[in-house]
Short mmCIF file of C-alpha atoms and ligand atoms in Angstrom, two decimals:
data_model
loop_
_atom_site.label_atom_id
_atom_site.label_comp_id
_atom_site.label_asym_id
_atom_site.label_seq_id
_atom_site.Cartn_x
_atom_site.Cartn_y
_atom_site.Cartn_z
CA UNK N 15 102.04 -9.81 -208.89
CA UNK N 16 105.30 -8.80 -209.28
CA UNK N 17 105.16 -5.23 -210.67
CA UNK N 18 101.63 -4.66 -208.86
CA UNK N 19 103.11 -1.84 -207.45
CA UNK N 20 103.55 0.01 -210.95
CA UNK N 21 99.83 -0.75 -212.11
CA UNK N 22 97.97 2.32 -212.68
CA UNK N 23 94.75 0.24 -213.28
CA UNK N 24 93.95 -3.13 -212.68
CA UNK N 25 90.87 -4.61 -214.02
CA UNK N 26 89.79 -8.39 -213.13
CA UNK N 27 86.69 -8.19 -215.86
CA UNK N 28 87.17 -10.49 -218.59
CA UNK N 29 85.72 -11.17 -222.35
CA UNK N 30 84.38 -14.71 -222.42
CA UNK N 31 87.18 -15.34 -224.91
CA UNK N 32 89.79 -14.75 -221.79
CA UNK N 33 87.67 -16.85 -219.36
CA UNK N 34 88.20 -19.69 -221.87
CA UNK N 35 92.02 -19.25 -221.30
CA UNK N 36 92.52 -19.12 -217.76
CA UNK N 37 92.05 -15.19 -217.01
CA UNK N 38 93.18 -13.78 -213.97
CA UNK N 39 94.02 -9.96 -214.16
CA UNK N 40 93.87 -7.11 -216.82
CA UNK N 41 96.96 -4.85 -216.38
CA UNK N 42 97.94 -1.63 -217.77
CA UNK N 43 101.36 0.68 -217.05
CA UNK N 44 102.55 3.75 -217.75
CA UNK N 45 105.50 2.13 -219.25
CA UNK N 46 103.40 0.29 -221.74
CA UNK N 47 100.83 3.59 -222.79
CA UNK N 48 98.09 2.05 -224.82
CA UNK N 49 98.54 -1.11 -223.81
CA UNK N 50 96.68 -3.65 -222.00
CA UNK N 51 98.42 -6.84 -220.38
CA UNK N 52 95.59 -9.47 -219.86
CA UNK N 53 97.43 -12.32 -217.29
CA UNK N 54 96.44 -15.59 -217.73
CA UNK N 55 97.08 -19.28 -215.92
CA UNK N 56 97.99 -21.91 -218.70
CA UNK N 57 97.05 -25.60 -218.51
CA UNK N 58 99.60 -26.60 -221.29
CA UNK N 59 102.83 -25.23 -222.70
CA UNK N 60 104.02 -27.31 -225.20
CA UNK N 61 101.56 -27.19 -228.44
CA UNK N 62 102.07 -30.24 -230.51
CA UNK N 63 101.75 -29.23 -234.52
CA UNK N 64 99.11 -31.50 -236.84
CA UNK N 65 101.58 -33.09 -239.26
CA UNK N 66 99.06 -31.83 -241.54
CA UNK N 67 100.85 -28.65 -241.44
CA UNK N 68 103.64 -29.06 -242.88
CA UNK N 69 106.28 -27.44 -240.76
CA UNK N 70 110.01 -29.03 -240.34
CA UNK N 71 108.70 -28.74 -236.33
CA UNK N 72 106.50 -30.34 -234.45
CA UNK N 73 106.20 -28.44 -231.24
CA UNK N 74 106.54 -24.53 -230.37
CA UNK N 75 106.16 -22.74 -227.09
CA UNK N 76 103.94 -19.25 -227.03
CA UNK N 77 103.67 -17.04 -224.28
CA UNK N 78 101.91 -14.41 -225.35
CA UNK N 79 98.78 -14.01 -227.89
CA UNK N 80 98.95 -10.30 -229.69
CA UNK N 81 101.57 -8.64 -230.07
CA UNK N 82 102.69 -4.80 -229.96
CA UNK N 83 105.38 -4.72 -232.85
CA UNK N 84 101.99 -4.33 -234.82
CA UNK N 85 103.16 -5.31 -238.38
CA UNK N 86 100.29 -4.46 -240.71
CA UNK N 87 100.74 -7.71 -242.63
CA UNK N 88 101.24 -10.05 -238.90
CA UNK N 89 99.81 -13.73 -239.87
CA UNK N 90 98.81 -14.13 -236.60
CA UNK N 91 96.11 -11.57 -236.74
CA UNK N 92 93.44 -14.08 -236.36
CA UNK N 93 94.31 -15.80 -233.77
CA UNK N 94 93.20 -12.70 -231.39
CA UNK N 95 89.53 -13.62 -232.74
CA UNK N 96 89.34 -16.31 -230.99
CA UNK N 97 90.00 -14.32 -227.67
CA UNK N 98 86.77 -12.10 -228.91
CA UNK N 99 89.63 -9.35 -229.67
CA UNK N 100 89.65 -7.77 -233.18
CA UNK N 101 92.77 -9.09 -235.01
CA UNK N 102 93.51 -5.00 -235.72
CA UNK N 103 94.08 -2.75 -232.92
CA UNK N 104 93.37 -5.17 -230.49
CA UNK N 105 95.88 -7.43 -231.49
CA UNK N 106 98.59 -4.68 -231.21
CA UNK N 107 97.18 -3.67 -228.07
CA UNK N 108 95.34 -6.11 -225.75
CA UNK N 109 98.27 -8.97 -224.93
CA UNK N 110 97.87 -11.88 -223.21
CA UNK N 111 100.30 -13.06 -221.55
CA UNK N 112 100.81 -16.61 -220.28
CA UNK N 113 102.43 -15.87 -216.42
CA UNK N 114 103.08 -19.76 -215.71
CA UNK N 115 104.06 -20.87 -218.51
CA UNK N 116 107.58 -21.69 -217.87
CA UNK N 117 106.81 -23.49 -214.44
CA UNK N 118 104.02 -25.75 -216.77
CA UNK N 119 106.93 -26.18 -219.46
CA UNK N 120 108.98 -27.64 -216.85
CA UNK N 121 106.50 -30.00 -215.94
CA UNK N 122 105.60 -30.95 -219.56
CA UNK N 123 109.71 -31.44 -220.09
CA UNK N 124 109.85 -33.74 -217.04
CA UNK N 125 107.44 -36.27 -218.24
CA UNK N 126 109.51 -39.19 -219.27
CA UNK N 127 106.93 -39.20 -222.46
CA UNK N 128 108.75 -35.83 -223.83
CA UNK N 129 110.12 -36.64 -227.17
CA UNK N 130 112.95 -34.23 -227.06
CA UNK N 131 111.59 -32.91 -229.98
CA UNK N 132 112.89 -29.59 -231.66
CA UNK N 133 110.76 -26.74 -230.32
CA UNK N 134 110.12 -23.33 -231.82
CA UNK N 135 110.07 -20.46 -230.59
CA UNK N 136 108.52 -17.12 -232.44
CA UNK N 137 106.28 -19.19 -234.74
CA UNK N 138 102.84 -17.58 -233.71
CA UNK N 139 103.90 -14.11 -231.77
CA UNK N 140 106.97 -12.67 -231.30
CA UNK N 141 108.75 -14.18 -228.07
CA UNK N 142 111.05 -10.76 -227.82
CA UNK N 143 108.03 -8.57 -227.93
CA UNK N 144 107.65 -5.48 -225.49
CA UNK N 145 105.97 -7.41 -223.08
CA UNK N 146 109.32 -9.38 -222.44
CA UNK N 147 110.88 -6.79 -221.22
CA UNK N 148 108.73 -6.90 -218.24
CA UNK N 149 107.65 -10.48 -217.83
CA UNK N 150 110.55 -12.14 -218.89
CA UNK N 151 109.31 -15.45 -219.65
CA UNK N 152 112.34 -16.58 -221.65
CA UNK N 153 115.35 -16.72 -219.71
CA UNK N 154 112.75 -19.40 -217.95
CA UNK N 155 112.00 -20.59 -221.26
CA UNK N 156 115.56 -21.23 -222.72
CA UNK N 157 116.93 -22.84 -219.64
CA UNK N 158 114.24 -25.23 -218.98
CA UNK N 159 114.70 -26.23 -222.70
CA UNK N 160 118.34 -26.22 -222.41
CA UNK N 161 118.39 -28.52 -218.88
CA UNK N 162 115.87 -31.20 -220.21
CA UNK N 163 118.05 -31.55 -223.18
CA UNK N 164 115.39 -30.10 -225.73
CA UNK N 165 117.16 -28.37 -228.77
CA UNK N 166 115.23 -25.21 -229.75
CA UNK N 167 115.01 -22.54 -232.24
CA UNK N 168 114.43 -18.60 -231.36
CA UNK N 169 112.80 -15.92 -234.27
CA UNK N 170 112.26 -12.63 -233.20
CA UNK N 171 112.27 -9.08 -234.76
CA UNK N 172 112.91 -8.12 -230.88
CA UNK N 173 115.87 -6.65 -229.95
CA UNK N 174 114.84 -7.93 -226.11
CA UNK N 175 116.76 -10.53 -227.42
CA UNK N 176 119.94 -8.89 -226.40
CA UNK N 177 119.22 -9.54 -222.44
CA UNK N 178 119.22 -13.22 -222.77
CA UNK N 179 122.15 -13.25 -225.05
CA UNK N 180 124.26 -14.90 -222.61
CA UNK N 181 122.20 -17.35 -221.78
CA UNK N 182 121.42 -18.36 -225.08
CA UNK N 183 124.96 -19.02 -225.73
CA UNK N 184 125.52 -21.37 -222.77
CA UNK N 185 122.32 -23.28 -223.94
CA UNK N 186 123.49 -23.78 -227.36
CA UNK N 187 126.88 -25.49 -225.23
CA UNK N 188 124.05 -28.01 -224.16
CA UNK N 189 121.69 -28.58 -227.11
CA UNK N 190 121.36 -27.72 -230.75
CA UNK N 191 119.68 -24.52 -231.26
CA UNK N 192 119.52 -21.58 -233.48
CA UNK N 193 118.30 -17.65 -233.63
CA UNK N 194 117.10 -15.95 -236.49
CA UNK N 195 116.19 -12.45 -236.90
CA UNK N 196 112.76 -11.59 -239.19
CA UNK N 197 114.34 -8.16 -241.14
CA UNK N 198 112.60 -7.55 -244.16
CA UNK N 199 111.66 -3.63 -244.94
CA UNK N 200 115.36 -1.66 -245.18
CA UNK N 201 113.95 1.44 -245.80
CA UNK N 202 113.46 3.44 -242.67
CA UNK N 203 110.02 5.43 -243.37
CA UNK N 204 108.19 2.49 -244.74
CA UNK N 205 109.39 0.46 -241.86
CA UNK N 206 108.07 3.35 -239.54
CA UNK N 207 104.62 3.12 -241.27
CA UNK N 208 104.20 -0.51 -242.07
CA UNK N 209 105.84 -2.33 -238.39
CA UNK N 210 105.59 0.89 -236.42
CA UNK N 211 106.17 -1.00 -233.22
CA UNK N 212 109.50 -3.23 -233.93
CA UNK N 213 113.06 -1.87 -233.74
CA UNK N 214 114.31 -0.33 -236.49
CA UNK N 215 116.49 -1.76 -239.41
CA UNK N 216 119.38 -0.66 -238.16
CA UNK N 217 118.78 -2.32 -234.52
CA UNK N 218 118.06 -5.26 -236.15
CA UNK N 219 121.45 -5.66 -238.08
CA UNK N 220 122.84 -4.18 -234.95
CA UNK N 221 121.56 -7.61 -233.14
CA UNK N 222 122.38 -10.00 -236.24
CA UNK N 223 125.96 -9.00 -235.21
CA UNK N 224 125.44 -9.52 -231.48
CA UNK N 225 124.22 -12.64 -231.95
CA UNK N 226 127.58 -13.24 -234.51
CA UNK N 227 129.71 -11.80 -231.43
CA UNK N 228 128.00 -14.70 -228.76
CA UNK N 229 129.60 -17.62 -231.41
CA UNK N 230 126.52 -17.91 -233.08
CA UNK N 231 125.02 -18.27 -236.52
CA UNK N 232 122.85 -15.63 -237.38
CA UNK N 233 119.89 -16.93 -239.60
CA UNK N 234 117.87 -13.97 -241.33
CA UNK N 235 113.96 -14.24 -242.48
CA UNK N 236 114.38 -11.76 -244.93
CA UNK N 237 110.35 -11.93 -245.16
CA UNK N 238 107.43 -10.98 -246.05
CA UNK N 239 108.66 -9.42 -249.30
CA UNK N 240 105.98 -6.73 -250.25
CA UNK N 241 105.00 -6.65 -254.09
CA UNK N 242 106.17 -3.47 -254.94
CA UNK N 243 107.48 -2.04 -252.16
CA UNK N 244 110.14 -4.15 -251.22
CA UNK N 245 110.66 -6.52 -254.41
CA UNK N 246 112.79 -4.14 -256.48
CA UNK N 247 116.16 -5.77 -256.98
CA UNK N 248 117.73 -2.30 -255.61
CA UNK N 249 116.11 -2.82 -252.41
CA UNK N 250 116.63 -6.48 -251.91
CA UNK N 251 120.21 -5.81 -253.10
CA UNK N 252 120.95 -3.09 -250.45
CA UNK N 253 118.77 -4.90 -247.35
CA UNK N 254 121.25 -8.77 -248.04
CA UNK N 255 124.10 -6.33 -248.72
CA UNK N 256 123.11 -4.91 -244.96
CA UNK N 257 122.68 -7.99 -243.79
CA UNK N 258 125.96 -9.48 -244.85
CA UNK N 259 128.02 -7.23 -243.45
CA UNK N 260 126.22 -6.84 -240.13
CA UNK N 261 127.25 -10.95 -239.99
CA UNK N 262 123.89 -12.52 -241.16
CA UNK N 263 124.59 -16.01 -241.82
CA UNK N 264 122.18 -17.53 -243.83
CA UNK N 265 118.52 -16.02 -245.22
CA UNK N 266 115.60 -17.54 -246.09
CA UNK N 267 113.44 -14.70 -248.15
CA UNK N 268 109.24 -15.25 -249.64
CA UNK N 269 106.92 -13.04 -250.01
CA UNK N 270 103.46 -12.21 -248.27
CA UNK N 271 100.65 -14.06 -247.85
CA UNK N 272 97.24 -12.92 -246.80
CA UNK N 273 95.02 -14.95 -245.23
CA UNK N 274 92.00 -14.31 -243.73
CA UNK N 275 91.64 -11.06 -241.64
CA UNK N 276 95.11 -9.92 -242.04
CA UNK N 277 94.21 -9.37 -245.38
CA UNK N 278 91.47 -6.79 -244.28
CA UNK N 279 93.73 -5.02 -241.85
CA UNK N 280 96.75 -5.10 -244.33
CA UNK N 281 94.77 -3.58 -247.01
CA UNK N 282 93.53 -0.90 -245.04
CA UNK N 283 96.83 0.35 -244.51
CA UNK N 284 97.56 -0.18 -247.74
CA UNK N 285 95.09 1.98 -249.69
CA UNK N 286 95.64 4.84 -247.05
CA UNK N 287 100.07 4.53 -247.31
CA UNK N 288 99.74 3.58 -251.16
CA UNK N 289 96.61 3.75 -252.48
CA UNK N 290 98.39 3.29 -256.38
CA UNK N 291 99.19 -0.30 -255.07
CA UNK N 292 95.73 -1.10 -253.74
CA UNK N 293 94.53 -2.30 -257.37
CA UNK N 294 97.30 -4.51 -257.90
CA UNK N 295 97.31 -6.04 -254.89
CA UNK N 296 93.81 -7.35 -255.59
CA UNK N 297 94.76 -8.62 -258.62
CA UNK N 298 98.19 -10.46 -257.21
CA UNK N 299 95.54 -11.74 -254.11
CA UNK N 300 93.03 -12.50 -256.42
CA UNK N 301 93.40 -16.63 -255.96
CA UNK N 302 93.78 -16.51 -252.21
CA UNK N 303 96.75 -16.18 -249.85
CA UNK N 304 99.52 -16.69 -251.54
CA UNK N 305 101.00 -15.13 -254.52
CA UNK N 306 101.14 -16.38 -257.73
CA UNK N 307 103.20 -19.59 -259.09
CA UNK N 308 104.82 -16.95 -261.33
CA UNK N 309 105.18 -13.87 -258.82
CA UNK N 310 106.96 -16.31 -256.73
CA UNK N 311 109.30 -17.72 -259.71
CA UNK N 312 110.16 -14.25 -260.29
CA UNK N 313 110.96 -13.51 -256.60
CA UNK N 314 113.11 -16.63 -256.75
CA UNK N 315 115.53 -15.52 -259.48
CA UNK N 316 115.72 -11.78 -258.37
CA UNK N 317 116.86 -13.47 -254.84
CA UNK N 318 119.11 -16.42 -255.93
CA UNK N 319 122.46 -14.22 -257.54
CA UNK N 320 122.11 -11.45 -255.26
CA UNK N 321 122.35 -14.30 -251.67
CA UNK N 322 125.19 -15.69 -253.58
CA UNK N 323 126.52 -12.44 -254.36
CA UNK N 324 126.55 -11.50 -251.06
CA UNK N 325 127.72 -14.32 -249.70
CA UNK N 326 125.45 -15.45 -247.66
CA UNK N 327 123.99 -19.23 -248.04
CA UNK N 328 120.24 -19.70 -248.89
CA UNK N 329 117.75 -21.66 -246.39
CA UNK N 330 120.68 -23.82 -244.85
CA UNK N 331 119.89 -24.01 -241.09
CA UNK N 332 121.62 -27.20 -238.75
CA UNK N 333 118.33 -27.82 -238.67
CA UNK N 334 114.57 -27.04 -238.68
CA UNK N 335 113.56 -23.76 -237.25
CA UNK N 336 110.28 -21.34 -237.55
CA UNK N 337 109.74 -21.67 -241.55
CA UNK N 338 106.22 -21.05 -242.97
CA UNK N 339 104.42 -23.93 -244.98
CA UNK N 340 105.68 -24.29 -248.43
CA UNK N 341 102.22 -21.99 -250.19
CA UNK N 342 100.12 -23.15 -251.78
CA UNK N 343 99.28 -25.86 -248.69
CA UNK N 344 98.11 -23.61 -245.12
CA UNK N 345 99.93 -23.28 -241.94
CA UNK N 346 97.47 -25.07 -238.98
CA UNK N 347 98.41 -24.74 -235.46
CA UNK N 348 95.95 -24.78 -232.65
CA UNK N 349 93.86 -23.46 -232.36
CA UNK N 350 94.18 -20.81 -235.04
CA UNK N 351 96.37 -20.95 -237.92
CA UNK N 352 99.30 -18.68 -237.70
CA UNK N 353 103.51 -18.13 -238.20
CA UNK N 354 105.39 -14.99 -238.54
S1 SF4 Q 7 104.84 -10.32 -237.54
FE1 SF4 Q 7 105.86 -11.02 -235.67
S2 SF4 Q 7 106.75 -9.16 -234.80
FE2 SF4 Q 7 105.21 -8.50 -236.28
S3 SF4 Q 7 103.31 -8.23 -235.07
FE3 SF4 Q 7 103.32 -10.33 -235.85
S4 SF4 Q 7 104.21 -11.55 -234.24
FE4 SF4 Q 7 104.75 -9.43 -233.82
#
């Protein structure tokens, strides 16, 4: 309700994918053109991880499904199917967003069955996304964390981020908890044309060193690497280079998988930016997801000298934060399976 007042259309029709998740209201703004907010009541806020996945973290917090930093290559993708939303446009478009979720969260983190478990934050969309800027779940998010003693850990590409920077500090003063910022693409016109809707490069070292200036470590996901476009030791040299001096900490750098249809969407774009590529991209993809035992090897001695040259440490967070499955195994969290 609260920015009712700004709503130049508000449409209380649903897809039966909505009406599964608690619908209430579709909003759209002239502050967000193109967009579509689609306000929904939660029942749960805390999703519990199968240990089947993998992941050094058992429990994440989402507030929004699709999101409008639109990376071509966004693992998430599918989950907007599940919605009845197309995991391409709509995903980057038609966000759902979660309007009690922190008043849940604090009744979930109140039970005196809460584990005080490590919880993630950025694993399935991007918590700092556009939408933040308006609904501001997080400063609810954070300190509800922060008060019931829950150590947490924050990824974003989202320069949002910046608001709660204050607030993120005092919480680390009560529990464990770390950021990391997902910068992977240095140069400025492939950026533009392959995560047209994040901030660019340069805002993103621009926040590795706010976060530095707050006290705190900076983690980096220098990922996903693009065969090709992003692999060349020149590149990776200059982005960690970047990195280092804008007071990046630590990085933790793969490269992309495909799964499912993020691999359609993703190789759209690619034979219409880079058609040349489109062949051996098949070829890399042609086992699945993931990219080859030896494509990876590779990727892993190209990386190694220049992190140490740089000075930065490799994958050495306090402690577990928002880190894909090791491939070949899949990432499954409910009810789709997605990270960033
Ligand atoms: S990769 Fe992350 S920032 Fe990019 S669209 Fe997906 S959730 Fe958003």
């Amino acid at each position: 309700m609260r920015w009712s007042g700004q709503a130049v259309a508000v449409d209380d029709g649903a897809l039966p994918g909505l009406q599964r998740v608690g619908f209430v209201r579709s909003v759209r703004t002239p502050q967000f053109e193109g967009m579509t907010f689609h306000e929904v009541l939660c029942k749960s806020a805390l999703n519990k991880i199968p240990a089947a996945a993998m992941l050094p973290f058992r429990f994440t917090v989402n507030g929004y499904r699709g999101c409008a930093h639109a990376c071509r290559y966004c693992f998430a993708r599918p989950t907007h199917e599940y919605l009845d939303f197309d995991a391409g446009a709509d995903f980057d478009s038609q966000i759902v967003v979660k309007t009690n979720l922190v008043e849940v969260l604090r009744r979930e983190l109140n039970r005196p069955s809460w584990c005080r478990e490590t919880v993630a934050l950025g694993t399935n969309t991007d918590p700092y996304q556009r939408a933040e800027g308006r609904y501001a779940l997080m400063p609810g998010i954070i300190s509800a964390l922060a008060a019931s003693g829950t150590p947490m850990s924050i990824l974003t590409k989202g320069t949002v981020l910046r608001r709660d920077l204050d607030l993120i500090a005092d919480a680390a003063q009560q529990v464990p908890l770390s950021v990391a910022i997902s910068l992977a693409v240095g140069d400025p016109e492939l950026h533009r044309d392959v995560e047209p809707g994040t901030p660019s490069p340069q805002a993103r070292l621009g926040l590795i060193t706010a976060v530095r200036d707050v006290g705190l470590d900076c983690h980096v996901m220098v990922a996903p690497v693009l065969p090709h476009l992003t692999d060349s030791v020149d590149h990776l040299d200059a982005l960690l280079g970047q990195i280092a001096a804008a007071g990046g900490s630590s990085v933790t750098v793969f490269g992309l998988h495909l799964r499912s249809s993020t691999r359609g969407w993703f190789m759209t774009w690619l034979a219409r930016s880079h058609p040349e590529l489109v062949a051996t991209y098949r070829q890399l993809y042609r086992r699945g997801a993931y990219l080859p035992a030896d494509y990876r090897d590779m990727l892993r001695r190209r990386v190694a000298p220049l992190v140490t040259r740089h000075g930065l440490a490799g994958d050495q967070r306090p402690f577990a934060g928002p880190v894909p499955a090791p491939a070949p195994a899949p990432a499954v969290i409910e009810p789709q399976p997605t990270l960033f």
